Every structure is written in C-alpha cells, then in structure tokens.
CSV table of C-alpha atoms in Angstrom, one decimal:
chain,number,residue,atom,x,y,z
A,1,MET,CA,85.6,106.0,98.6
A,2,SER,CA,83.7,103.4,96.5
A,3,PRO,CA,84.6,100.5,94.3
A,4,THR,CA,83.8,102.8,91.3
A,5,SER,CA,86.2,105.3,92.4
A,6,HIS,CA,89.0,102.8,92.8
A,7,ALA,CA,88.0,101.4,89.4
A,8,ARG,CA,88.5,104.9,87.9
A,9,ALA,CA,91.9,105.2,89.6
A,10,ARG,CA,92.9,101.8,88.2
A,11,ARG,CA,91.8,102.7,84.7
A,12,ARG,CA,94.0,105.8,84.7
A,13,ASP,CA,97.0,104.1,86.3
A,14,ARG,CA,96.7,101.3,83.7
A,15,ARG,CA,97.5,103.8,81.0
A,16,VAL,CA,101.1,104.2,82.1
A,17,TYR,CA,101.7,100.5,81.3
A,18,LEU,CA,99.6,100.3,78.1
A,19,GLY,CA,101.3,103.5,76.8
A,20,GLY,CA,104.8,102.7,77.7
A,21,HIS,CA,105.3,99.0,77.5
A,22,PRO,CA,102.1,97.3,76.1
A,23,VAL,CA,103.5,94.1,74.8
A,24,LEU,CA,105.5,93.3,77.9
A,25,PHE,CA,102.7,94.1,80.4
A,26,GLY,CA,100.1,92.3,78.3
A,27,LEU,CA,102.3,89.1,78.6
A,28,LEU,CA,102.6,89.6,82.4
A,29,ALA,CA,98.8,90.1,82.8
A,30,ALA,CA,98.1,87.0,80.7
A,31,THR,CA,100.5,84.8,82.8
A,32,ARG,CA,99.7,86.0,86.3
A,33,GLY,CA,97.2,83.3,87.0
A,34,ARG,CA,100.1,81.0,88.3
A,35,PRO,CA,102.7,82.0,90.9
A,36,VAL,CA,105.5,80.8,88.6
A,37,ARG,CA,105.4,80.2,84.9
A,38,ARG,CA,108.2,78.9,82.6
A,39,LEU,CA,108.6,80.1,79.0
A,40,GLY,CA,111.7,78.3,77.6
A,41,ARG,CA,114.7,79.6,79.7
A,42,THR,CA,112.6,82.4,81.2
A,43,MET,CA,110.6,82.2,84.4
A,44,LEU,CA,107.9,84.6,85.1
A,45,VAL,CA,107.5,85.0,88.9
A,46,HIS,CA,104.3,86.5,90.1
A,47,GLY,CA,103.5,84.9,93.4
A,48,THR,CA,104.4,86.7,96.7
A,49,ASP,CA,106.3,83.7,98.3
A,50,ALA,CA,108.0,82.8,95.1
A,51,TYR,CA,109.1,86.4,94.5
A,52,ARG,CA,110.6,86.6,98.0
A,53,GLU,CA,112.3,83.2,97.5
A,54,ALA,CA,113.9,84.3,94.2
A,55,LEU,CA,115.4,87.3,95.9
A,56,THR,CA,116.5,85.8,99.1
A,57,GLY,CA,117.0,82.0,98.5
A,58,LEU,CA,118.4,81.7,95.0
A,59,PRO,CA,122.0,82.8,94.0
A,60,LEU,CA,121.7,85.6,91.4
A,61,ASP,CA,124.2,86.7,88.7
A,62,ARG,CA,124.0,90.5,89.1
A,63,THR,CA,126.3,91.2,86.2
A,64,ALA,CA,124.5,89.0,83.6
A,65,GLU,CA,123.2,90.5,80.4
A,66,GLY,CA,119.7,91.7,80.6
A,67,THR,CA,119.7,92.4,84.4
A,68,THR,CA,119.5,95.8,86.1
A,69,GLY,CA,123.0,95.5,87.3
A,70,ALA,CA,124.5,94.8,83.9
A,71,ALA,CA,122.5,97.7,82.3
A,72,ALA,CA,123.7,100.0,85.1
A,73,ARG,CA,127.3,98.9,84.8
A,74,SER,CA,127.3,99.2,81.0
A,75,ALA,CA,125.6,102.6,80.8
A,76,LEU,CA,127.4,104.2,83.8
A,77,GLY,CA,130.9,102.7,83.3
A,78,GLY,CA,131.0,101.4,86.9
A,79,ASP,CA,133.7,98.7,86.7
A,80,GLY,CA,134.1,98.8,90.5
A,81,GLY,CA,130.3,98.3,91.0
A,82,VAL,CA,127.1,100.4,90.9
A,83,LEU,CA,125.3,98.9,93.9
A,84,PHE,CA,122.8,96.9,91.8
A,85,ASP,CA,125.5,94.6,90.4
A,86,GLN,CA,127.4,94.1,93.7
A,87,GLU,CA,127.6,91.2,96.2
A,88,GLY,CA,129.5,90.7,99.4
A,89,GLY,CA,131.7,93.2,101.2
A,90,GLY,CA,131.6,95.9,98.4
A,91,HIS,CA,127.8,95.9,98.4
A,92,ARG,CA,127.7,96.1,102.2
A,93,ALA,CA,130.2,98.9,102.3
A,94,ASP,CA,128.3,101.0,99.8
A,95,ARG,CA,125.0,100.3,101.5
A,96,ARG,CA,126.5,101.5,104.8
A,97,ASP,CA,127.6,104.7,103.1
A,98,LEU,CA,124.0,105.3,101.9
A,99,ALA,CA,122.5,104.4,105.3
A,100,GLY,CA,123.8,107.6,106.9
A,101,GLY,CA,121.8,109.7,104.4
A,102,LEU,CA,118.8,107.5,104.1
A,103,GLY,CA,118.3,106.6,107.8
A,104,THR,CA,116.0,108.4,110.2
A,105,ALA,CA,118.2,111.3,111.0
A,106,GLY,CA,119.3,111.6,107.3
A,107,VAL,CA,115.8,111.7,106.0
A,108,GLU,CA,114.8,114.3,108.5
A,109,GLU,CA,117.7,116.5,107.2
A,110,LEU,CA,116.4,116.0,103.7
A,111,ARG,CA,112.9,117.0,104.7
A,112,ALA,CA,114.3,120.4,105.7
A,113,ARG,CA,115.2,120.7,101.9
A,114,TRP,CA,112.1,119.6,100.3
A,115,GLN,CA,109.3,121.0,102.7
A,116,PRO,CA,109.9,124.6,101.8
A,117,LEU,CA,110.0,123.6,98.2
A,118,LEU,CA,106.6,122.0,98.6
A,119,VAL,CA,105.1,125.2,100.1
A,120,CYS,CA,106.4,127.3,97.2
A,121,ARG,CA,105.5,125.0,94.3
A,122,LEU,CA,102.0,124.1,95.6
A,123,ALA,CA,101.0,127.7,96.3
A,124,PRO,CA,99.3,128.1,93.0
A,125,LEU,CA,96.6,125.6,94.0
A,126,ALA,CA,95.3,128.1,96.6
A,127,GLU,CA,94.9,130.6,93.7
A,128,GLY,CA,92.8,128.2,91.5
A,129,ARG,CA,95.8,127.4,89.2
A,130,GLU,CA,97.2,124.1,88.1
A,131,VAL,CA,100.3,122.4,89.3
A,132,ASP,CA,102.2,119.8,87.2
A,133,LEU,CA,103.3,117.1,89.7
A,134,VAL,CA,105.7,115.6,87.2
A,135,GLU,CA,107.7,118.8,87.3
A,136,LEU,CA,107.4,118.9,91.0
A,137,ALA,CA,108.6,115.4,91.4
A,138,ARG,CA,111.7,116.2,89.1
A,139,GLU,CA,112.6,119.1,91.3
A,140,LEU,CA,112.0,117.3,94.6
A,141,SER,CA,114.2,114.3,93.5
A,142,GLY,CA,116.9,116.5,92.0
A,143,THR,CA,117.0,118.4,95.3
A,144,VAL,CA,117.2,115.2,97.4
A,145,VAL,CA,120.0,113.8,95.1
A,146,CYS,CA,122.2,116.9,95.2
A,147,ALA,CA,121.8,117.1,99.0
A,148,LEU,CA,122.5,113.4,99.5
A,149,LEU,CA,125.7,113.5,97.2
A,150,GLY,CA,126.8,116.9,98.4
A,151,SER,CA,126.6,118.3,94.9
A,152,GLY,CA,126.3,121.9,94.1
A,153,ALA,CA,124.7,121.1,90.6
A,154,ASP,CA,121.3,122.4,89.6
A,155,PRO,CA,118.7,120.0,91.0
A,156,TYR,CA,116.4,120.2,88.0
A,157,GLY,CA,119.3,119.7,85.6
A,158,VAL,CA,120.5,116.6,87.5
A,159,ALA,CA,116.8,115.2,87.5
A,160,ARG,CA,116.6,115.8,83.7
A,161,ALA,CA,120.0,114.1,83.1
A,162,ALA,CA,119.2,111.2,85.3
A,163,ALA,CA,115.9,110.5,83.5
A,164,GLU,CA,117.7,110.7,80.2
A,165,ALA,CA,120.4,108.4,81.3
A,166,ALA,CA,117.9,105.8,82.6
A,167,ALA,CA,115.7,105.9,79.4
A,168,ALA,CA,118.8,105.6,77.1
A,169,ALA,CA,120.0,102.6,79.1
A,170,VAL,CA,116.7,100.8,78.8
A,171,ARG,CA,116.5,101.4,75.1
A,172,SER,CA,120.1,100.0,74.8
A,173,HIS,CA,119.2,96.7,76.6
A,174,LEU,CA,115.8,96.0,75.0
A,175,PRO,CA,115.5,92.4,73.7
A,176,GLY,CA,116.4,91.8,70.1
A,177,PRO,CA,119.4,92.6,67.9
A,178,ARG,CA,122.2,94.7,69.3
A,179,ARG,CA,121.7,98.4,68.9
A,180,PRO,CA,125.1,100.1,68.7
A,181,ARG,CA,123.7,103.5,68.4
A,182,ALA,CA,121.5,103.0,71.4
A,183,GLU,CA,124.4,101.8,73.5
A,184,ALA,CA,126.4,104.9,72.4
A,185,ALA,CA,123.6,107.1,73.2
A,186,ALA,CA,123.3,105.6,76.7
A,187,ALA,CA,127.0,106.1,77.3
A,188,ARG,CA,126.7,109.8,76.3
A,189,ALA,CA,123.7,110.3,78.5
A,190,ALA,CA,125.5,108.7,81.5
A,191,GLY,CA,128.6,110.7,80.8
A,192,ARG,CA,126.6,113.9,80.9
A,193,LEU,CA,125.1,112.9,84.2
A,194,ARG,CA,128.5,112.1,85.7
A,195,ASP,CA,130.0,115.2,84.4
A,196,LEU,CA,127.2,117.2,85.9
A,197,LEU,CA,127.5,115.7,89.3
A,198,GLY,CA,131.3,115.8,89.3
A,199,GLY,CA,131.9,119.1,87.7
A,200,GLU,CA,129.6,120.9,90.0
A,201,ALA,CA,130.3,119.0,93.2
A,202,ALA,CA,132.1,121.8,95.0
A,203,GLU,CA,130.0,123.2,97.7
A,204,ASP,CA,130.0,126.6,99.3
A,205,VAL,CA,132.0,127.1,102.5
A,206,ARG,CA,128.9,126.6,104.8
A,207,ALA,CA,127.8,123.4,103.1
A,208,ALA,CA,131.4,122.1,103.2
A,209,HIS,CA,131.3,121.8,107.0
A,210,ARG,CA,128.1,119.7,106.9
A,211,PRO,CA,128.7,115.9,107.2
A,212,CYS,CA,127.9,114.2,103.9
A,213,PRO,CA,127.8,110.4,104.3
A,214,THR,CA,128.1,109.8,100.5
A,215,ARG,CA,130.5,112.6,99.6
A,216,HIS,CA,133.1,110.0,98.4
A,217,MET,CA,130.7,109.0,95.6
A,218,ARG,CA,131.1,112.4,93.8
A,219,GLY,CA,133.3,112.9,90.9
A,220,HIS,CA,134.5,110.6,88.1
A,221,GLY,CA,135.8,107.1,87.8
A,222,VAL,CA,134.2,104.4,90.0
A,223,ASP,CA,133.0,106.7,92.6
A,224,GLY,CA,131.4,108.9,89.9
A,225,ALA,CA,129.5,105.9,88.5
A,226,LEU,CA,128.1,105.0,91.8
A,227,ALA,CA,127.0,108.6,92.5
A,228,ALA,CA,125.3,108.6,89.0
A,229,MET,CA,123.6,105.3,89.9
A,230,VAL,CA,122.2,106.8,93.1
A,231,ALA,CA,120.9,109.8,91.1
A,232,VAL,CA,119.4,107.5,88.4
A,233,ALA,CA,117.6,105.3,90.9
A,234,ALA,CA,116.3,108.2,93.2
A,235,VAL,CA,115.1,110.4,90.3
A,236,ASN,CA,113.4,107.8,88.2
A,237,THR,CA,111.6,106.0,90.9
A,238,THR,CA,110.3,109.4,92.5
A,239,VAL,CA,109.3,110.8,89.1
A,240,ALA,CA,107.4,107.5,88.3
A,241,ALA,CA,105.8,106.9,91.8
A,242,LEU,CA,104.8,110.3,93.2
A,243,PRO,CA,102.5,111.6,90.4
A,244,ARG,CA,100.8,108.2,90.0
A,245,ALA,CA,100.3,107.9,93.7
A,246,VAL,CA,98.7,111.4,93.9
A,247,ALA,CA,96.5,110.7,90.9
A,248,TRP,CA,95.2,107.4,92.5
A,249,CYS,CA,94.5,109.4,95.7
A,250,ALA,CA,92.5,112.0,93.8
A,251,ASP,CA,90.7,109.5,91.6
A,252,ALA,CA,89.7,107.2,94.4
A,253,GLY,CA,88.8,110.1,96.8
A,254,LEU,CA,91.3,109.3,99.5
A,255,TRP,CA,91.9,112.8,100.6
A,256,ASP,CA,90.2,112.2,104.0
A,257,GLN,CA,92.9,109.6,104.7
A,258,ALA,CA,95.6,111.8,103.5
A,259,ALA,CA,94.5,114.6,105.8
A,260,ASP,CA,94.5,112.3,108.9
A,261,GLU,CA,97.9,112.4,110.5
A,262,ALA,CA,97.4,109.0,112.0
A,263,LEU,CA,96.5,107.3,108.7
A,264,ARG,CA,98.8,109.2,106.4
A,265,PRO,CA,101.9,107.0,106.7
A,266,ALA,CA,99.8,103.8,106.0
A,267,LEU,CA,98.2,105.6,103.0
A,268,ALA,CA,101.6,106.4,101.6
A,269,ALA,CA,102.8,102.9,101.9
A,270,GLU,CA,99.6,101.6,100.3
A,271,LEU,CA,99.9,104.0,97.3
A,272,LEU,CA,103.5,103.0,96.9
A,273,ARG,CA,102.4,99.4,96.9
A,274,VAL,CA,99.7,99.7,94.2
A,275,THR,CA,101.8,102.0,92.0
A,276,ALA,CA,105.0,99.8,92.3
A,277,ALA,CA,107.4,102.3,90.7
A,278,SER,CA,109.8,99.5,89.6
A,279,PRO,CA,107.1,96.9,88.7
A,280,LEU,CA,109.4,94.3,87.1
A,281,LEU,CA,112.9,93.1,88.3
A,282,PRO,CA,114.9,91.3,85.6
A,283,ARG,CA,117.3,88.8,87.1
A,284,VAL,CA,119.4,85.7,86.1
A,285,ALA,CA,120.0,82.6,88.2
A,286,ALA,CA,123.7,82.1,89.1
A,287,ALA,CA,123.2,78.4,90.2
A,288,ASP,CA,120.6,75.7,90.1
A,289,GLY,CA,117.8,75.9,92.5
A,290,THR,CA,114.0,76.2,92.8
A,291,VAL,CA,111.5,79.0,92.9
A,292,GLY,CA,107.9,78.3,94.0
A,293,GLY,CA,108.6,74.6,93.7
A,294,CYS,CA,109.8,74.9,90.1
A,295,PRO,CA,113.3,73.9,89.2
A,296,VAL,CA,115.7,76.7,88.1
A,297,ARG,CA,118.9,76.1,86.2
A,298,ALA,CA,121.9,78.4,86.2
A,299,GLY,CA,121.5,81.0,83.5
A,300,ASP,CA,117.8,81.0,83.5
A,301,ARG,CA,116.2,84.4,83.2
A,302,LEU,CA,113.8,85.5,85.9
A,303,LEU,CA,111.2,88.2,85.5
A,304,LEU,CA,110.2,89.1,89.0
A,305,VAL,CA,106.8,91.0,88.9
A,306,ALA,CA,106.9,93.1,92.0
A,307,ARG,CA,103.4,94.6,91.5
A,308,HIS,CA,101.9,91.1,91.5
A,309,ALA,CA,103.9,89.9,94.4
A,310,ALA,CA,102.6,92.9,96.4
A,311,ASP,CA,99.1,92.2,95.2
A,312,ALA,CA,98.9,95.6,93.6
A,313,HIS,CA,96.7,94.2,90.8
A,314,ARG,CA,94.0,93.0,93.0
A,315,ARG,CA,94.0,94.8,96.3
A,316,ASP,CA,93.1,98.5,96.5
A,317,PRO,CA,94.8,100.9,98.7
A,318,ASP,CA,93.2,101.6,102.1
A,319,ALA,CA,95.0,103.0,105.1
A,320,ARG,CA,92.4,101.7,107.4
A,321,ASP,CA,92.9,98.1,106.2
A,322,PRO,CA,96.4,98.1,104.7
A,323,ALA,CA,98.4,95.1,103.4
A,324,GLU,CA,100.9,93.5,105.7
A,325,PRO,CA,104.2,95.4,105.7
A,326,ALA,CA,106.0,92.2,104.7
A,327,VAL,CA,103.9,92.3,101.5
A,328,SER,CA,103.7,96.0,100.8
A,329,ARG,CA,107.5,96.4,101.1
A,330,LEU,CA,108.1,93.9,98.4
A,331,VAL,CA,107.8,96.7,95.8
A,332,PHE,CA,111.3,97.8,97.2
A,333,GLY,CA,112.7,94.2,96.8
A,334,ALA,CA,113.7,91.8,99.5
A,335,GLY,CA,116.7,90.6,101.4
A,336,ALA,CA,120.2,92.2,101.2
A,337,HIS,CA,119.3,94.1,98.0
A,338,THR,CA,116.1,95.9,99.4
A,339,CYS,CA,116.1,99.4,98.2
A,340,PRO,CA,117.8,101.6,100.7
A,341,GLY,CA,115.5,104.5,99.7
A,342,ALA,CA,112.3,102.9,100.9
A,343,ARG,CA,112.0,105.1,104.1
A,344,LEU,CA,112.8,108.2,102.1
A,345,ALA,CA,110.1,107.4,99.4
A,346,ALA,CA,107.4,106.8,102.1
A,347,VAL,CA,108.2,110.0,104.1
A,348,GLN,CA,108.4,112.2,101.0
A,349,LEU,CA,105.1,110.9,99.7
A,350,ALA,CA,103.5,111.4,103.1
A,351,ASP,CA,104.6,115.0,103.1
A,352,VAL,CA,103.4,115.5,99.6
A,353,LEU,CA,100.0,114.1,100.5
A,354,ALA,CA,99.8,116.3,103.7
A,355,ALA,CA,100.6,119.4,101.6
A,356,LEU,CA,97.9,118.5,99.0
A,357,ALA,CA,95.1,117.3,101.3
A,358,PRO,CA,93.7,120.8,102.3
A,359,HIS,CA,93.1,121.4,98.6
A,360,ARG,CA,91.6,118.0,97.8
A,361,PRO,CA,93.0,118.4,94.2
A,362,VAL,CA,91.5,116.7,91.1
A,363,VAL,CA,93.4,115.6,88.0
A,364,THR,CA,92.9,118.0,85.1
A,365,ARG,CA,95.4,116.8,82.5
A,366,ALA,CA,97.4,113.6,82.2
A,367,ARG,CA,99.9,112.4,79.4
A,368,VAL,CA,101.8,109.1,79.5
A,369,ASP,CA,105.6,109.3,79.1
A,370,ARG,CA,106.2,106.7,76.4
A,371,GLY,CA,109.9,107.0,76.6
A,372,ALA,CA,110.6,106.8,80.3
A,373,ALA,CA,112.6,104.0,81.9
A,374,LEU,CA,109.7,103.3,84.3
A,375,PRO,CA,106.0,103.5,83.7
A,376,GLY,CA,104.9,107.0,84.5
A,377,TRP,CA,103.4,110.3,83.4
A,378,ARG,CA,104.9,112.9,81.2
A,379,THR,CA,102.4,115.5,82.5
A,380,LEU,CA,100.1,115.1,85.5
A,381,CYS,CA,98.4,118.4,86.3
A,382,VAL,CA,96.0,118.9,89.3
A,383,ARG,CA,93.9,121.8,90.5
A,384,ALA,CA,92.2,122.4,93.8
A,385,ALA,CA,88.6,121.0,94.0
A,386,SER,CA,86.0,123.8,93.5
C-alpha cells in the first residue's frame, strides 16, 4: 500500500458524505480544528477525550427533540423505550436481552447463518462476474436480524423495510419547519416494518425449539417497537459500513492484510474506524456540566462527531499499526450506551474480507445513496482482479 492508494480510498469514501449530507459535513470539516466549538446553543464535539467525556460524564436527555432516541421513539411508536432513549433499569434489561444473541456464543450461531450465504453470493467472482456489495449487505443484515429476533420474515424484505423506516425518520427530523407529511411517512414506514416482523414471526417447529434471547421483542406494541429498533440499527449500520469498508480495502490495496488470518481482525477494526458507519451522534444535555473544558448548559445540543473522535479523518487504516482499541471503538459510542453490536460488526466484516481476499476484487461501479439515513452507497460493485 502507498499514500497514493489511501488518498484514492479517501477520495472515494468522501463521496458518500458530499453526496448525501454536503452542508452538514462541510460544517463539521470546517470546525474540526478545535476539540469543542460552540455555535449558539449547539456544541460541536470533535476531540477524542471530549467525545468520550460527553457520552460518559455528562447527563444526557435521551428523549429530547433532535436526538436519536427521540427520532426512534417518534417513528417506531416505542412509548416504553426503544433502547436509544432509555436509561437505568429498563436500558440494562434490554441490553441483557440483546447480549445473549450478540455475545461470543450468539455471534458464532449467527455466523453459521451468514457464512453459507457468503459462499453462494460471492461465487460469481470466480466466474469473472460482478457482485453488488450493497445487495449482499442487505441480505446479510436481514438474515442476522431475522435470526436474532426469531422472525420467519423474508430477510431481504426486512432489510428493505428497515432502510426505508430509517430514511423516513431522518427526513422527518431534519432541522427547519415541521414536516407533517414527512412524519406521517415515517410512521407508515415504521408500521410496515413492525407488521413484517410481527406478522411473520412464527417459526417452524425445528426453529421453535432453539433458544432465542430476544424473542420477547417480536410482535406489536412496545416489544414490537424495540424489535423494529434492533432491525433498523443492525440493517442500516451494516449496509452503510460493509460496502464502504470493502471499497477502502480494494482502493488502498489492503488485500494482503485481509488474507492474513492473524491481521484480519485488526484490519476489520481499522476499516470500521475509518468508515464510522454512524459518524455523527446528536445529543442534548440534561444538566449543566463541562465537555472538553467548555461549560455546557442543560438543553444545549451536542453534535458528537464520532469519525473525528476516532481519528478517521487523519489516520489511515493499517492492521500492522492499528489505533488503540480505546480509540477505534469510539465509532460504537462509549459508556453504558456503547453499541451492543460492535462484536457482531467486526466478526461479520472479517468474514466478508476473508471470503473476498482470494479474489482481490476491484471496484467497478459505485453510486452514492442520497436518501439513506447513514452515509453509504446505493450501488458498490466489485469484480475479481484480472
């Protein structure tokens, strides 16, 4: 690999930001020179220590307008909590339920679902044909969600519905005047996802005997909203991160590291760090405090820039000289609300890299998804190197 190859990878990856959210990410790029910068009642938090302090040392209002929790509760109808908006015992209980499916043993069970799918969907590469990694990521994420929730729904249909629900929720919570039609569209999209997960949740006899740690999430009502939130989070982060990570690996010539079993886990972590599937976390302070030495008042809005906190904008991915885990993991948050799917994301990406490495694929076509909830590709096609 060379500086030139990494520059090529960065240029391509930058397109997902400029194509989907150009004004917002232009503002973030212009203000990243300082760890913390205040613009009125909004604080932009870029620095590693300040980002961690905001998530672990400052009381946050997880139901305030403009936060992830508020958007999720509004769109999914989760009056009893949808994980992102919870605190205390309810949050701990729901995370415990997820832990069984996302811990070491649970992830190994899920691998048994996605590894045969990888073999099948990547077979065209050996024949000189293209593979669209966005379509692959949708099927992978839908398969994982259905297995995790014990749902018999069509995985690809679940993935499509989860992507639509997330995109509609983002549109309904953009800054500016209220958008009644956008909010109604978000509610309809979320309803379709909940109906899909709940209406098709019955498993066949064999699957019914398999333990499912999140089975109580299925169906309608509060539990249905929580299940829908799991689907939205898992699908949208996977579809955003996986194609971008593979594109970076191809453009930067990192297939030797991907082929090395000893280096591959570190490479997966590095690629997740630089692509930062959820690059920006909107939060609201619940009480007065400080972040990065700057005073914060209750009600102040915080824009926590995960990709800058993880040094994704300056430090290239390298499995032989990776960032400290305490830094690379910041793309999954910090503290009690760290993303419970971090292990799953890393293992799944490592398996995808292992399956692709023998082909050393190159990117043949790429089109930005301008309507997605997270920065990503609408199409990302690869073909085996000739």
